[in-house]
Amino acid sequence: MGSLKEACAVSGVGETAYTRGTDKHPTQLQMEASLKAIDDAGLSPKDIDGVIPYLGGSAVAEEFITNFGIEDLRFSAATPMGGASCVAAIQAAALAVAGGVANHVLIPIGRNGFSGPRIGTRVRNFPQFKVVGEFEMPSGAIAPAQLYAPMARKHMELYGTTSRQFAEIAVTMRDHALLNDNATMTKPITIEDHQNSRMISDPLRLFDCSQESDGGAAIVVSSSERARDMRRTPIYVMGVAEGHPDSPSTIAQRPDLTTLGVAKAAPIAFGMAGLGPEDMDVAEIYDCFTYIVLCQLEDLGFCKKGEGGAFVEGGRLSLKGALPTNTHGGLLSQAHLVGMNHVIELVKQLRGDGGKAQVPDAEIGLVTGYGDMGDGSLAIMRR
Amino acid sequence: MIENQEDRLLPEPDQISQPFWDGLHQHRLLLQTCSDCGAVRHYPRPVCDQCYSMDYSWTEASGRGTVHSWTVSHHAFHFSFKKDLPMVLALIDLEEGVRLNCRLTGIEPENLRAGLQVQVKFDDVTDAVTLPIIAPLTK
Ligand SMILES: [Zn+2]
């Protein structure tokens, strides 16, 4: 069995408007984004022969067959890893095209996180939250903010990490969102604004938490061989992996609270790509909470465990910094599209379509996913 | 989902976990213990990950432990907890080597620290359901 290195490329991307308020059903939103991505790739909807629907979403593979008139869908799969799903789906798509099972795999997302049921209600129905649902939620530990906060607290206790360091991340994501016409957050914030924002679940304040959003986002992953002759410059997947943390269904029983699943994915994906963190021109890092960015930077090897707080200081993650991160504003300030907006932003950056947030000469970058109780995924791409 | 304003979130035990909840109802903290290698595991599950045995018994824990980490929650996320805010949710290292994640009461949040000695108490939240709750250890 060979490597998945450069087996596939992202050949098309599509996004709806990201909003806080919609009349549209999540299935409409993901169909709209999917049609845009398929058009961007220069394909007809009928050309899609693989689909990896988001398990927490509203549409299953059958609906794409029906809506797009697909005559012979040859591959469908699910990657039920919450916010790590989108990037993990790229690994599944890479396997499908490398194995010759499919040529063009659609990965769609659509949600009404703002207009539909909110997170505290949604998670109680997720099958992957069953264990937490039985043993932790009855005591009041329900939402991700409450379940993740003890990880952040442990990091602060062990390494002296501070809330002001979390604030650096929040402010940088907001600064980037201000450059993005499709961002839901449009007002600048300062470190002091973060420090004065309402406490949600200590140490996580309101500005440490990502948004609830409505919207759709989709990509098409094609075999590299086909992508070379398609409409857009192919963005090749050089390395991709998923990683599951110890005690994946509950943080409470995890021996080391400060290590996430992406720590296992990182050596595999970097090894496959033949690259290291120092080679990245741009990083799109899943940011459901500020702390989760900080922890992933360590787990990815950008700095040592415990040094994430110092690493993010001084604007290192800003466009002018050494590691421009979440150039679209992230989940914190662009919108919460389960990280598909991160995948799309990386593709745009590597195409040179980054607009006002374009990182000059960006050739290589990475995107991560983080989901549920610490699942991780990582893709390294080049133009 | 239609939720009654008086409802609180209650556990839905299965065949494996029922004895744990039955124990709490009797104000006993029972933990699954492997019959072959003696490893204690939590939360309840069918297989011992140390020796793959599916035979186990339930043994009563001491109820003593220390604070591993915590959060002070100022937002309820479910209406039934609004009256309890702010509330401390703590991960507790039990003497038996597994953890609990539950409410911690009887301490001001500013006095929380890792390693704080605590003990398990029992909170009868309905006639049928008892939840573990944590308090500072009293000698
Ligand atoms: Zn055993």
Short mmCIF file of C-alpha atoms and ligand atoms in Angstrom, two decimals:
data_model
loop_
_atom_site.label_atom_id
_atom_site.label_comp_id
_atom_site.label_asym_id
_atom_site.label_seq_id
_atom_site.Cartn_x
_atom_site.Cartn_y
_atom_site.Cartn_z
CA MET A 1 0.00 0.00 0.00
CA GLY A 2 1.47 3.32 -1.04
CA SER A 3 1.26 6.68 0.66
CA LEU A 4 -1.67 9.05 0.36
CA LYS A 5 0.81 11.86 -0.30
CA GLU A 6 -0.61 13.96 -3.14
CA ALA A 7 -3.14 11.27 -4.01
CA CYS A 8 -5.83 13.92 -4.12
CA ALA A 9 -6.39 17.62 -4.44
CA VAL A 10 -9.11 20.05 -3.53
CA SER A 11 -10.58 20.94 -6.92
CA GLY A 12 -13.51 23.15 -5.91
CA VAL A 13 -14.83 25.14 -2.96
CA GLY A 14 -18.19 26.77 -2.29
CA GLU A 15 -19.71 28.86 0.48
CA THR A 16 -23.06 30.48 1.13
CA ALA A 17 -23.37 33.76 2.99
CA TYR A 18 -22.58 33.13 6.66
CA THR A 19 -25.22 34.72 8.86
CA ARG A 20 -26.77 34.88 12.29
CA GLY A 21 -30.36 34.32 11.23
CA THR A 22 -31.76 32.39 8.26
CA ASP A 23 -35.07 31.15 6.88
CA LYS A 24 -33.30 28.34 5.06
CA HIS A 25 -33.21 24.67 6.04
CA PRO A 26 -29.71 23.27 6.63
CA THR A 27 -30.20 20.93 3.66
CA GLN A 28 -30.84 23.94 1.39
CA LEU A 29 -27.70 25.61 2.71
CA GLN A 30 -25.50 22.59 2.03
CA MET A 31 -27.01 22.02 -1.43
CA GLU A 32 -26.35 25.68 -2.28
CA ALA A 33 -22.74 25.47 -1.11
CA SER A 34 -22.27 22.10 -2.85
CA LEU A 35 -23.50 23.44 -6.20
CA LYS A 36 -21.08 26.37 -5.87
CA ALA A 37 -18.17 24.02 -5.10
CA ILE A 38 -19.04 21.72 -8.01
CA ASP A 39 -19.28 24.72 -10.35
CA ASP A 40 -15.95 26.06 -9.04
CA ALA A 41 -14.41 22.68 -9.91
CA GLY A 42 -15.84 22.95 -13.43
CA LEU A 43 -17.94 19.82 -12.94
CA SER A 44 -21.60 18.97 -13.40
CA PRO A 45 -23.40 17.76 -10.25
CA LYS A 46 -23.82 14.40 -12.01
CA ASP A 47 -20.03 14.01 -12.05
CA ILE A 48 -19.92 13.61 -8.27
CA ASP A 49 -19.38 9.91 -7.57
CA GLY A 50 -18.58 10.09 -3.87
CA VAL A 51 -20.06 12.01 -0.94
CA ILE A 52 -19.17 12.25 2.74
CA PRO A 53 -22.09 13.98 4.47
CA TYR A 54 -21.61 15.57 7.87
CA LEU A 55 -23.11 13.17 10.41
CA GLY A 56 -24.41 15.98 12.61
CA GLY A 57 -26.08 17.56 9.59
CA SER A 58 -29.40 17.23 7.91
CA ALA A 59 -28.66 15.46 4.61
CA VAL A 60 -27.57 11.90 3.90
CA ALA A 61 -25.93 10.57 0.73
CA GLU A 62 -29.27 9.60 -0.76
CA GLU A 63 -30.39 13.23 -0.87
CA PHE A 64 -27.38 14.24 -2.94
CA ILE A 65 -28.18 11.45 -5.41
CA THR A 66 -31.76 12.65 -5.65
CA ASN A 67 -31.07 16.39 -5.85
CA PHE A 68 -28.16 16.13 -8.28
CA GLY A 69 -29.45 13.30 -10.46
CA ILE A 70 -26.31 11.28 -9.76
CA GLU A 71 -26.64 8.04 -11.70
CA ASP A 72 -23.89 6.03 -10.08
CA LEU A 73 -22.71 7.15 -6.66
CA ARG A 74 -19.87 4.73 -5.93
CA PHE A 75 -18.68 5.90 -2.52
CA SER A 76 -20.26 7.26 0.62
CA ALA A 77 -18.88 7.36 4.14
CA ALA A 78 -19.21 9.20 7.41
CA THR A 79 -16.54 10.64 9.68
CA PRO A 80 -18.40 11.20 12.95
CA MET A 81 -15.81 13.32 14.77
CA GLY A 82 -17.68 16.57 15.37
CA GLY A 83 -15.46 19.49 14.39
CA ALA A 84 -12.73 17.09 13.27
CA SER A 85 -15.10 15.57 10.69
CA CYS A 86 -14.36 17.85 7.73
CA VAL A 87 -10.61 17.32 7.71
CA ALA A 88 -10.98 13.63 8.58
CA ALA A 89 -13.30 13.39 5.56
CA ILE A 90 -10.41 14.58 3.38
CA GLN A 91 -8.49 11.48 4.52
CA ALA A 92 -11.48 9.27 3.63
CA ALA A 93 -11.78 11.00 0.25
CA ALA A 94 -8.05 10.53 -0.36
CA LEU A 95 -8.43 6.80 0.29
CA ALA A 96 -11.42 6.60 -2.03
CA VAL A 97 -9.70 8.30 -4.97
CA ALA A 98 -6.34 6.59 -4.34
CA GLY A 99 -8.12 3.24 -4.41
CA GLY A 100 -9.92 4.08 -7.62
CA VAL A 101 -13.32 3.81 -5.98
CA ALA A 102 -14.33 7.37 -6.85
CA ASN A 103 -13.01 10.32 -8.83
CA HIS A 104 -14.77 13.34 -7.37
CA VAL A 105 -15.83 13.26 -3.70
CA LEU A 106 -18.11 15.98 -2.35
CA ILE A 107 -17.74 16.99 1.31
CA PRO A 108 -20.65 19.25 2.31
CA ILE A 109 -21.65 21.05 5.50
CA GLY A 110 -24.82 22.98 6.19
CA ARG A 111 -26.24 24.13 9.48
CA ASN A 112 -28.53 26.55 11.23
CA GLY A 113 -26.59 26.68 14.48
CA PHE A 114 -27.86 30.21 15.17
CA SER A 115 -31.45 29.85 14.00
CA GLY A 116 -32.03 26.23 15.06
CA PRO A 117 -31.51 24.49 18.42
CA ARG A 118 -28.46 25.80 20.32
CA ILE A 119 -25.41 23.80 21.34
CA GLY A 120 -26.57 22.86 24.87
CA THR A 121 -29.62 21.19 23.33
CA ARG A 122 -27.95 19.74 20.22
CA VAL A 123 -25.16 17.86 21.98
CA ARG A 124 -27.60 15.97 24.18
CA ASN A 125 -28.82 14.15 21.08
CA PHE A 126 -25.39 13.27 19.65
CA PRO A 127 -24.70 9.51 19.94
CA GLN A 128 -21.02 10.26 20.59
CA PHE A 129 -22.10 12.26 23.68
CA LYS A 130 -23.90 9.23 25.18
CA VAL A 131 -21.33 8.55 27.89
CA VAL A 132 -21.11 12.19 28.91
CA GLY A 133 -24.89 12.34 28.66
CA GLU A 134 -25.30 9.61 31.23
CA PHE A 135 -22.49 10.39 33.68
CA GLU A 136 -21.73 14.13 33.41
CA MET A 137 -24.68 16.07 31.98
CA PRO A 138 -27.06 15.21 34.86
CA SER A 139 -24.62 17.03 37.18
CA GLY A 140 -24.70 20.12 34.94
CA ALA A 141 -21.63 19.57 32.73
CA ILE A 142 -23.54 19.84 29.45
CA ALA A 143 -22.04 22.17 26.87
CA PRO A 144 -18.58 22.05 25.31
CA ALA A 145 -17.56 25.22 27.22
CA GLN A 146 -18.20 23.41 30.51
CA LEU A 147 -16.62 20.13 29.40
CA TYR A 148 -13.49 21.76 27.93
CA ALA A 149 -12.89 24.39 30.62
CA PRO A 150 -11.16 21.91 33.00
CA MET A 151 -8.60 21.22 30.23
CA ALA A 152 -7.80 24.93 30.03
CA ARG A 153 -7.72 25.23 33.82
CA LYS A 154 -5.28 22.28 34.04
CA HIS A 155 -3.02 23.95 31.44
CA MET A 156 -3.06 27.17 33.49
CA GLU A 157 -2.26 25.27 36.69
CA LEU A 158 0.60 23.29 35.15
CA TYR A 159 2.18 25.94 32.92
CA GLY A 160 1.05 29.35 34.15
CA THR A 161 -0.94 30.02 30.99
CA THR A 162 -3.11 33.14 31.36
CA SER A 163 -6.48 34.43 30.22
CA ARG A 164 -4.68 37.38 28.57
CA GLN A 165 -2.89 34.84 26.37
CA PHE A 166 -6.27 33.41 25.37
CA ALA A 167 -7.27 37.02 24.63
CA GLU A 168 -4.38 37.39 22.16
CA ILE A 169 -5.97 34.62 20.10
CA ALA A 170 -9.49 36.11 20.28
CA VAL A 171 -8.27 39.58 19.25
CA THR A 172 -6.22 38.25 16.33
CA MET A 173 -9.14 36.19 14.98
CA ARG A 174 -11.36 39.27 15.22
CA ASP A 175 -8.78 41.45 13.42
CA HIS A 176 -8.74 38.89 10.59
CA ALA A 177 -12.55 38.73 10.41
CA LEU A 178 -12.64 42.50 9.87
CA LEU A 179 -10.84 41.91 6.55
CA ASN A 180 -13.43 39.33 5.45
CA ASP A 181 -16.65 40.34 3.69
CA ASN A 182 -18.28 37.03 4.71
CA ALA A 183 -17.70 37.30 8.47
CA THR A 184 -20.48 37.60 11.03
CA MET A 185 -18.41 39.64 13.50
CA THR A 186 -17.77 43.17 12.28
CA LYS A 187 -16.59 45.17 15.32
CA PRO A 188 -12.99 45.26 16.54
CA ILE A 189 -12.19 43.98 20.05
CA THR A 190 -9.24 44.57 22.38
CA ILE A 191 -7.54 42.47 25.04
CA GLU A 192 -9.43 44.54 27.63
CA ASP A 193 -12.77 43.83 25.90
CA HIS A 194 -11.94 40.14 26.20
CA GLN A 195 -10.99 40.49 29.86
CA ASN A 196 -14.26 42.32 30.55
CA SER A 197 -16.44 39.87 28.63
CA ARG A 198 -18.90 37.76 30.59
CA MET A 199 -17.58 34.59 32.24
CA ILE A 200 -19.22 31.52 30.71
CA SER A 201 -17.42 28.63 32.36
CA ASP A 202 -14.24 29.71 34.13
CA PRO A 203 -11.63 30.21 32.71
CA LEU A 204 -13.55 30.56 29.42
CA ARG A 205 -15.11 33.98 28.87
CA LEU A 206 -17.62 34.90 26.19
CA PHE A 207 -14.85 36.03 23.82
CA ASP A 208 -13.08 32.68 24.27
CA CYS A 209 -16.11 30.96 22.73
CA SER A 210 -16.95 30.57 19.05
CA GLN A 211 -20.17 31.76 17.45
CA GLU A 212 -23.37 30.01 16.56
CA SER A 213 -23.87 30.53 12.81
CA ASP A 214 -26.08 29.68 9.85
CA GLY A 215 -24.58 28.73 6.50
CA GLY A 216 -23.31 26.12 4.09
CA ALA A 217 -19.79 25.22 2.95
CA ALA A 218 -18.52 22.45 0.68
CA ILE A 219 -15.45 21.20 -1.15
CA VAL A 220 -14.82 18.76 -3.97
CA VAL A 221 -11.84 16.43 -3.57
CA SER A 222 -10.62 14.87 -6.82
CA SER A 223 -7.83 12.49 -7.70
CA SER A 224 -4.67 14.50 -8.37
CA GLU A 225 -4.50 13.00 -11.84
CA ARG A 226 -7.91 14.43 -12.76
CA ALA A 227 -7.44 17.67 -10.82
CA ARG A 228 -4.50 18.64 -13.02
CA ASP A 229 -6.87 19.11 -15.97
CA MET A 230 -9.71 20.80 -14.11
CA ARG A 231 -10.81 24.44 -14.04
CA ARG A 232 -8.94 25.66 -10.97
CA THR A 233 -5.36 25.32 -9.81
CA PRO A 234 -5.35 22.06 -7.83
CA ILE A 235 -4.48 22.38 -4.15
CA TYR A 236 -2.72 19.13 -3.38
CA VAL A 237 -3.12 17.23 -0.12
CA MET A 238 0.48 16.40 0.88
CA GLY A 239 -0.32 14.79 4.20
CA VAL A 240 -3.51 13.95 6.05
CA ALA A 241 -4.41 12.03 9.22
CA GLU A 242 -6.94 11.73 11.99
CA GLY A 243 -6.09 11.15 15.63
CA HIS A 244 -8.16 10.11 18.61
CA PRO A 245 -7.19 11.10 22.14
CA ASP A 246 -6.90 8.69 25.04
CA SER A 247 -10.35 8.22 26.61
CA PRO A 248 -12.01 9.64 23.50
CA SER A 249 -15.59 9.65 24.79
CA THR A 250 -14.93 11.56 28.01
CA ILE A 251 -12.33 14.13 28.95
CA ALA A 252 -12.86 13.33 32.63
CA GLN A 253 -11.12 9.94 32.39
CA ARG A 254 -8.20 11.16 30.21
CA PRO A 255 -4.84 10.66 31.94
CA ASP A 256 -3.33 13.87 30.45
CA LEU A 257 -5.95 16.60 30.05
CA THR A 258 -3.59 18.82 28.06
CA THR A 259 -3.03 16.59 25.00
CA LEU A 260 -5.55 16.33 22.16
CA GLY A 261 -6.08 13.76 19.42
CA VAL A 262 -4.27 15.91 16.86
CA ALA A 263 -1.02 15.12 18.70
CA LYS A 264 -1.28 11.60 17.23
CA ALA A 265 -2.21 12.84 13.75
CA ALA A 266 0.63 15.37 13.52
CA PRO A 267 3.65 13.03 13.11
CA ILE A 268 1.72 10.96 10.55
CA ALA A 269 0.61 13.90 8.40
CA PHE A 270 3.92 15.77 8.64
CA GLY A 271 5.80 12.54 7.94
CA MET A 272 3.64 11.82 4.89
CA ALA A 273 4.23 15.34 3.57
CA GLY A 274 7.94 15.24 4.36
CA LEU A 275 7.56 18.62 6.05
CA GLY A 276 7.50 20.10 9.54
CA PRO A 277 5.70 22.92 11.31
CA GLU A 278 8.47 25.33 10.32
CA ASP A 279 7.54 24.89 6.65
CA MET A 280 4.00 26.27 7.03
CA ASP A 281 3.27 29.65 5.44
CA VAL A 282 -0.25 29.79 6.86
CA ALA A 283 -2.28 27.80 9.41
CA GLU A 284 -6.04 27.38 9.76
CA ILE A 285 -6.53 25.91 13.23
CA TYR A 286 -9.89 24.79 14.57
CA ASP A 287 -10.92 27.39 17.12
CA CYS A 288 -14.14 26.45 18.87
CA PHE A 289 -12.42 28.00 21.89
CA THR A 290 -9.25 30.09 22.19
CA TYR A 291 -7.61 27.50 24.43
CA ILE A 292 -8.14 24.78 21.84
CA VAL A 293 -5.99 26.78 19.39
CA LEU A 294 -3.24 27.18 21.98
CA CYS A 295 -3.24 23.47 22.84
CA GLN A 296 -3.19 22.39 19.19
CA LEU A 297 -0.21 24.67 18.43
CA GLU A 298 1.69 22.63 21.03
CA ASP A 299 0.35 19.28 19.86
CA LEU A 300 1.29 20.13 16.25
CA GLY A 301 4.85 20.88 17.33
CA PHE A 302 4.94 24.63 16.69
CA CYS A 303 6.19 24.91 20.28
CA LYS A 304 6.73 22.60 23.24
CA LYS A 305 3.94 21.48 25.58
CA GLY A 306 3.33 24.28 28.02
CA GLU A 307 4.79 27.02 25.81
CA GLY A 308 1.62 27.78 23.84
CA GLY A 309 0.79 30.82 25.94
CA ALA A 310 4.11 32.53 25.25
CA PHE A 311 3.96 31.39 21.61
CA VAL A 312 0.75 33.29 20.85
CA GLU A 313 1.94 36.52 22.46
CA GLY A 314 3.21 39.48 20.47
CA GLY A 315 0.91 38.96 17.50
CA ARG A 316 2.62 35.83 16.21
CA LEU A 317 -0.67 34.53 14.78
CA SER A 318 -1.52 37.81 13.01
CA LEU A 319 -1.06 38.47 9.31
CA LYS A 320 2.20 40.27 10.03
CA GLY A 321 3.36 37.59 12.47
CA ALA A 322 5.51 34.53 11.93
CA LEU A 323 2.52 32.15 11.67
CA PRO A 324 -0.56 33.82 10.15
CA THR A 325 -3.43 31.81 11.62
CA ASN A 326 -7.14 31.72 10.87
CA THR A 327 -6.80 34.36 8.20
CA HIS A 328 -10.58 34.28 7.68
CA GLY A 329 -11.42 35.03 11.31
CA GLY A 330 -12.05 31.43 12.34
CA LEU A 331 -15.00 30.01 14.21
CA LEU A 332 -14.38 32.71 16.80
CA SER A 333 -15.09 35.63 14.49
CA GLN A 334 -15.94 34.56 10.92
CA ALA A 335 -18.58 31.85 11.50
CA HIS A 336 -19.01 28.32 12.85
CA LEU A 337 -19.15 26.06 9.81
CA VAL A 338 -17.63 23.12 11.70
CA GLY A 339 -14.23 24.00 10.26
CA MET A 340 -15.13 23.60 6.61
CA ASN A 341 -14.60 27.36 6.46
CA HIS A 342 -11.03 26.66 7.62
CA VAL A 343 -10.46 24.13 4.83
CA ILE A 344 -11.85 26.58 2.26
CA GLU A 345 -9.74 29.45 3.63
CA LEU A 346 -6.57 27.35 3.28
CA VAL A 347 -7.48 26.54 -0.32
CA LYS A 348 -8.13 30.23 -1.03
CA GLN A 349 -4.83 31.27 0.52
CA LEU A 350 -2.88 28.72 -1.52
CA ARG A 351 -4.71 29.76 -4.70
CA GLY A 352 -3.83 33.38 -3.99
CA ASP A 353 -7.53 34.22 -3.52
CA GLY A 354 -7.12 35.35 0.08
CA GLY A 355 -8.30 38.91 -0.60
CA LYS A 356 -7.33 41.50 1.99
CA ALA A 357 -6.07 38.71 4.26
CA GLN A 358 -3.82 37.10 1.63
CA VAL A 359 -0.53 35.88 3.08
CA PRO A 360 2.07 36.92 0.47
CA ASP A 361 3.43 33.98 -1.54
CA ALA A 362 1.62 31.37 0.57
CA GLU A 363 2.57 28.01 -0.96
CA ILE A 364 2.16 25.51 1.87
CA GLY A 365 -0.21 25.48 4.82
CA LEU A 366 -2.15 23.31 7.18
CA VAL A 367 -5.70 22.98 8.44
CA THR A 368 -6.84 21.15 11.56
CA GLY A 369 -10.11 19.86 12.89
CA TYR A 370 -11.03 19.32 16.54
CA GLY A 371 -14.22 17.76 17.71
CA ASP A 372 -16.35 16.16 20.39
CA MET A 373 -14.13 15.23 23.35
CA GLY A 374 -10.79 15.88 21.64
CA ASP A 375 -10.82 14.10 18.29
CA GLY A 376 -8.32 15.63 15.91
CA SER A 377 -7.51 15.78 12.23
CA LEU A 378 -4.85 17.48 10.16
CA ALA A 379 -4.27 18.15 6.45
CA ILE A 380 -1.18 19.73 4.93
CA MET A 381 -1.69 21.23 1.48
CA ARG A 382 0.33 22.96 -1.25
CA ARG A 383 -0.52 24.76 -4.43
CA MET B 1 -37.63 18.71 21.60
CA ILE B 2 -40.33 19.83 24.00
CA GLU B 3 -39.01 20.25 27.50
CA ASN B 4 -41.09 20.59 30.61
CA GLN B 5 -39.87 23.57 32.64
CA GLU B 6 -39.69 21.34 35.70
CA ASP B 7 -37.65 18.61 34.04
CA ARG B 8 -34.06 18.12 34.97
CA LEU B 9 -31.58 16.05 33.02
CA LEU B 10 -31.61 12.51 34.31
CA PRO B 11 -29.34 9.58 33.45
CA GLU B 12 -30.63 6.85 31.18
CA PRO B 13 -28.86 3.74 32.52
CA ASP B 14 -28.38 0.62 30.43
CA GLN B 15 -27.81 -3.01 31.46
CA ILE B 16 -24.12 -2.35 32.12
CA SER B 17 -24.45 0.85 34.14
CA GLN B 18 -27.64 0.12 36.11
CA PRO B 19 -25.77 -1.28 39.18
CA PHE B 20 -23.75 1.98 39.40
CA TRP B 21 -26.96 4.01 39.63
CA ASP B 22 -28.59 1.48 41.96
CA GLY B 23 -25.55 1.86 44.22
CA LEU B 24 -25.83 5.65 44.28
CA HIS B 25 -29.49 5.31 45.18
CA GLN B 26 -28.34 3.32 48.25
CA HIS B 27 -25.69 6.04 48.90
CA ARG B 28 -22.86 3.74 47.91
CA LEU B 29 -20.30 4.57 45.20
CA LEU B 30 -19.81 1.31 43.30
CA LEU B 31 -17.05 0.84 40.72
CA GLN B 32 -16.65 -1.92 38.15
CA THR B 33 -13.74 -4.18 39.06
CA CYS B 34 -12.25 -6.78 36.71
CA SER B 35 -12.67 -10.31 38.09
CA ASP B 36 -9.50 -11.49 36.36
CA CYS B 37 -6.89 -8.76 36.84
CA GLY B 38 -8.51 -6.55 39.46
CA ALA B 39 -8.36 -3.34 37.40
CA VAL B 40 -10.98 -0.77 38.37
CA ARG B 41 -12.71 0.96 35.46
CA HIS B 42 -15.12 3.84 35.04
CA TYR B 43 -17.39 4.75 33.28
CA PRO B 44 -19.06 1.32 33.15
CA ARG B 45 -18.33 -0.74 30.02
CA PRO B 46 -18.28 -4.41 28.99
CA VAL B 47 -14.56 -5.14 28.53
CA CYS B 48 -11.47 -4.71 30.72
CA ASP B 49 -8.95 -2.82 28.57
CA GLN B 50 -6.07 -4.32 30.59
CA CYS B 51 -6.80 -8.03 30.10
CA TYR B 52 -9.96 -8.13 27.88
CA SER B 53 -11.93 -10.04 30.46
CA MET B 54 -15.69 -9.51 30.39
CA ASP B 55 -16.15 -10.74 33.94
CA TYR B 56 -16.43 -8.10 36.64
CA SER B 57 -17.92 -7.33 40.01
CA TRP B 58 -19.00 -4.09 41.68
CA THR B 59 -16.91 -2.95 44.61
CA GLU B 60 -17.59 -0.04 46.93
CA ALA B 61 -15.19 2.87 46.63
CA SER B 62 -13.82 4.76 49.60
CA GLY B 63 -15.41 7.95 48.31
CA ARG B 64 -12.21 9.88 49.00
CA GLY B 65 -10.20 11.69 46.37
CA THR B 66 -8.53 14.90 45.28
CA VAL B 67 -9.41 17.68 42.86
CA HIS B 68 -7.76 17.16 39.46
CA SER B 69 -9.24 20.16 37.63
CA TRP B 70 -12.45 22.18 37.62
CA THR B 71 -14.57 24.91 36.11
CA VAL B 72 -16.83 27.50 37.70
CA SER B 73 -19.83 27.68 35.46
CA HIS B 74 -21.70 30.98 35.19
CA HIS B 75 -24.01 29.92 32.37
CA ALA B 76 -26.52 27.11 32.86
CA PHE B 77 -26.99 25.67 29.29
CA HIS B 78 -30.10 23.97 30.74
CA PHE B 79 -32.78 25.86 32.66
CA SER B 80 -32.77 23.40 35.55
CA PHE B 81 -29.31 24.61 36.65
CA LYS B 82 -30.04 28.35 36.61
CA LYS B 83 -30.81 28.37 40.31
CA ASP B 84 -27.42 26.83 41.08
CA LEU B 85 -25.21 29.43 39.37
CA PRO B 86 -22.37 29.96 39.75
CA MET B 87 -21.66 26.25 40.16
CA VAL B 88 -18.39 24.37 40.47
CA LEU B 89 -17.95 21.28 38.28
CA ALA B 90 -14.87 19.31 39.25
CA LEU B 91 -12.89 16.35 37.96
CA ILE B 92 -11.99 14.23 40.98
CA ASP B 93 -9.19 11.68 41.16
CA LEU B 94 -10.66 8.91 43.32
CA GLU B 95 -8.32 6.82 45.46
CA GLU B 96 -9.27 3.85 43.24
CA GLY B 97 -7.60 5.48 40.20
CA VAL B 98 -10.63 6.63 38.19
CA ARG B 99 -12.33 10.02 38.05
CA LEU B 100 -15.72 11.58 38.62
CA ASN B 101 -16.98 14.77 36.94
CA CYS B 102 -19.67 16.29 39.13
CA ARG B 103 -20.78 19.23 41.27
CA LEU B 104 -18.47 20.38 44.04
CA THR B 105 -20.11 22.28 46.89
CA GLY B 106 -19.06 23.74 50.22
CA ILE B 107 -16.07 25.76 49.03
CA GLU B 108 -15.63 29.27 47.68
CA PRO B 109 -14.37 29.15 44.08
CA GLU B 110 -11.29 31.25 44.92
CA ASN B 111 -10.16 28.51 47.34
CA LEU B 112 -10.18 25.78 44.68
CA ARG B 113 -6.86 24.20 43.87
CA ALA B 114 -5.54 20.98 42.38
CA GLY B 115 -4.90 18.34 45.01
CA LEU B 116 -7.61 19.57 47.39
CA GLN B 117 -8.87 16.59 49.44
CA VAL B 118 -12.54 15.83 48.91
CA GLN B 119 -15.15 13.19 49.60
CA VAL B 120 -18.19 11.95 47.73
CA LYS B 121 -21.68 12.73 49.08
CA PHE B 122 -25.02 11.73 47.64
CA ASP B 123 -27.66 14.09 46.24
CA ASP B 124 -31.14 12.57 45.95
CA VAL B 125 -32.36 14.71 43.05
CA THR B 126 -35.60 12.72 42.58
CA ASP B 127 -37.24 9.83 44.42
CA ALA B 128 -35.54 7.45 42.02
CA VAL B 129 -32.25 9.13 41.09
CA THR B 130 -29.22 9.99 43.20
CA LEU B 131 -26.23 11.87 41.82
CA PRO B 132 -22.73 11.93 43.28
CA ILE B 133 -21.74 15.33 44.63
CA ILE B 134 -18.37 16.36 46.04
CA ALA B 135 -17.50 18.23 49.23
CA PRO B 136 -14.22 19.08 50.97
CA LEU B 137 -13.00 16.21 53.17
CA THR B 138 -13.98 16.55 56.79
CA LYS B 139 -11.91 14.53 59.22
ZN ZN C 1 -8.81 -7.18 33.64
#
